[in-house]
Amino acid sequence: GENVEQHPSTLSVQEGDSAVIKCTYSDSASNYFPWYKQELGKGPQLIIDIRSNVGEKKDQRIAVTLNKTAKHFSLHITETQPEDSAVYFCAASTRGSSGSARQLTFGSGTQLTVLP
Amino acid sequence: NAGVTQTPKFQVLKTGQSMTLQCAQDMNHEYMSWYRQDPGMGLRLIHYSVGAGITDQGEVPNGYNVSRSTTEDFPLRLLSAAPSQTSVYFCASSSGGASTGELFFGEGSRLTVL
């Protein structure tokens, strides 16, 4: 089936430093790439997304880049703060397993810890 | 502002028992889905629905049933629970499909099967 690989699985940074999480995907027809943040005991929440007709998108301290040729995309968080500590998931729109509507396939997640 | 509400939050079952995880949304979303979250495996799609009366299988549908009789509700049924179904289950909804816009997740239901 379609695959989304996410690295690293854990990441620790000092407060104020930048954090980068990378994902690769296998479905060349994928055209939507969201990133979700999951705080402890909560459901995931969308923080930023990008579509295949755009190479980069930024929202304050968060940015996402997409390289369609290489089939990888990355999340960049600058000036990290303790409240950025959470699990982050990338996802890519992929062909449904039953051949119907496209669905989201998620990466395995990155536990980000921002050290004070 | 309820959003997506899941019940129960915690449940312990014995192998072979059946149960239903409830999911309700008040945003009039046509698309609803169920995911399971296991350590190191991200979120995997179990079943989804694009509207009342329409359901389809996701990546890991075996052992689970769903129905969609109303726009608001999308229950997930475990007919005969197995230890492999120990997981955290998330319901999510969207105004478009999963691959076009934001998914709104519930807070999860943690299920343990002994």
Coordinates of N, CA, C and O in Angstrom, one line a residue, chain A residues 32 36 38 41-44 46 51 89 93 97-98 100-104 106-108, chain B residues 31 35 37 40 42-43 45 48 56 58-59 90 98-103 105-107:
Chain A
Y32 N -1.9 16.6 -1.4 CA -2.3 17.4 -0.2 C -1.5 16.8 1.0 O -1.5 15.6 1.2
Y36 N -0.2 17.6 11.6 CA -1.0 17.6 12.8 C -0.2 17.6 14.1 O 0.9 16.9 14.1
Q38 N -0.3 16.8 18.2 CA -1.1 16.1 19.2 C -0.5 16.3 20.6 O 0.6 15.8 20.9
G41 N -3.0 13.4 25.7 CA -4.4 13.2 26.1 C -5.4 13.8 25.2 O -6.6 13.8 25.5
K42 N -4.9 14.4 24.1 CA -5.9 15.1 23.1 C -5.8 14.4 21.8 O -5.0 13.6 21.5
G43 N -6.8 14.8 20.9 CA -6.8 14.4 19.6 C -5.8 15.3 18.7 O -5.5 16.4 19.1
P44 N -5.4 14.8 17.6 CA -4.5 15.6 16.7 C -5.3 16.9 16.2 O -6.5 16.9 16.0
L46 N -4.8 20.1 13.3 CA -4.1 20.6 12.1 C -3.4 21.9 12.5 O -3.9 22.8 13.1
R51 N -0.4 22.2 -0.5 CA -0.9 21.5 -1.6 C 0.2 21.4 -2.7 O 1.2 22.2 -2.6
F89 N 2.5 14.8 13.5 CA 2.3 13.8 12.5 C 2.2 14.5 11.1 O 1.5 15.5 11.0
S93 N -2.2 12.7 1.1 CA -3.4 12.1 0.5 C -2.9 11.0 -0.4 O -2.0 11.1 -1.2
S97 N -7.6 2.3 0.0 CA -7.2 0.9 -0.1 C -8.3 0.1 -0.8 O -8.1 -0.9 -1.4
S98 N -9.6 0.6 -0.8 CA -10.6 -0.1 -1.5 C -10.8 0.5 -2.9 O -11.8 0.2 -3.6
S100 N -11.4 3.6 -3.7 CA -12.4 4.7 -3.8 C -11.7 6.0 -3.5 O -10.6 6.2 -3.9
A101 N -12.4 6.8 -2.7 CA -11.9 8.2 -2.5 C -10.6 8.2 -1.9 O -10.2 7.3 -1.1
R102 N -9.8 9.2 -2.2 CA -8.5 9.4 -1.6 C -8.6 9.7 -0.1 O -9.5 10.3 0.3
Q103 N -7.7 9.1 0.6 CA -7.7 9.3 2.1 C -6.3 9.8 2.5 O -5.4 10.1 1.7
L104 N -6.2 10.0 3.8 CA -4.9 10.5 4.4 C -4.2 9.3 4.9 O -4.8 8.5 5.7
F106 N -1.0 8.6 7.3 CA -0.2 9.3 8.3 C 1.2 8.7 8.5 O 1.3 7.5 8.4
G107 N 2.1 9.6 8.8 CA 3.4 9.1 9.3 C 3.3 8.5 10.7 O 2.3 8.7 11.3
S108 N 4.4 8.0 11.2 CA 4.4 7.3 12.5 C 4.6 8.3 13.7 O 4.5 7.9 14.8
Chain B
Y31 N -18.3 14.2 5.9 CA -17.2 13.1 6.0 C -17.0 12.8 7.5 O -16.7 13.8 8.3
Y35 N -10.1 6.2 13.2 CA -8.7 5.8 13.1 C -8.3 5.1 14.4 O -8.9 5.3 15.5
Q37 N -4.8 4.5 16.8 CA -3.4 4.9 17.0 C -2.7 3.9 17.9 O -3.1 3.7 19.1
G40 N 4.3 4.0 17.6 CA 5.2 3.8 16.5 C 4.5 3.5 15.1 O 5.2 3.3 14.1
G42 N 1.6 5.5 14.0 CA 0.8 6.7 13.5 C -0.7 6.4 13.7 O -1.1 5.6 14.5
L43 N -1.5 7.0 12.8 CA -2.9 6.8 12.8 C -3.3 6.0 11.5 O -2.9 6.4 10.4
L45 N -6.4 4.3 9.3 CA -7.8 4.5 9.0 C -8.5 3.1 9.0 O -8.1 2.1 8.4
Y48 N -14.6 4.8 7.0 CA -15.0 6.2 6.8 C -16.4 6.2 6.2 O -16.9 5.2 5.6
D56 N -17.4 3.0 3.9 CA -16.4 2.3 3.2 C -15.2 1.9 4.1 O -15.1 2.5 5.2
G58 N -11.3 1.3 5.3 CA -10.1 2.0 5.3 C -9.0 0.9 5.2 O -9.1 -0.2 4.7
E59 N -7.8 1.2 5.8 CA -6.6 0.4 5.8 C -6.8 -0.8 6.7 O -6.3 -1.9 6.3
F90 N -9.7 7.2 17.5 CA -10.1 8.6 17.2 C -11.1 8.6 16.1 O -10.9 8.0 15.1
A98 N -11.3 13.6 3.4 CA -10.1 13.6 4.2 C -8.9 14.2 3.4 O -8.0 14.7 4.0
S99 N -8.9 14.1 2.1 CA -7.7 14.6 1.4 C -7.9 16.0 0.8 O -7.1 16.4 0.0
T100 N -8.9 16.7 1.3 CA -9.0 18.1 0.8 C -9.0 19.2 1.8 O -8.8 20.3 1.5
G101 N -9.3 18.8 3.1 CA -9.3 19.9 4.1 C -9.1 19.3 5.5 O -8.8 18.2 5.7
E102 N -9.3 20.2 6.4 CA -9.0 19.9 7.8 C -9.8 18.8 8.4 O -11.1 18.8 8.2
L103 N -9.2 17.9 9.1 CA -9.9 16.9 9.9 C -10.0 17.4 11.3 O -9.0 17.8 11.9
F105 N -10.6 16.2 15.0 CA -10.6 14.9 15.8 C -11.3 15.1 17.1 O -11.3 16.1 17.7
G106 N -11.8 14.0 17.6 CA -12.3 13.9 19.0 C -11.1 13.7 19.9 O -10.0 13.6 19.4
E107 N -11.4 13.5 21.2 CA -10.3 13.4 22.2 C -9.8 12.0 22.4 O -8.9 11.7 23.1

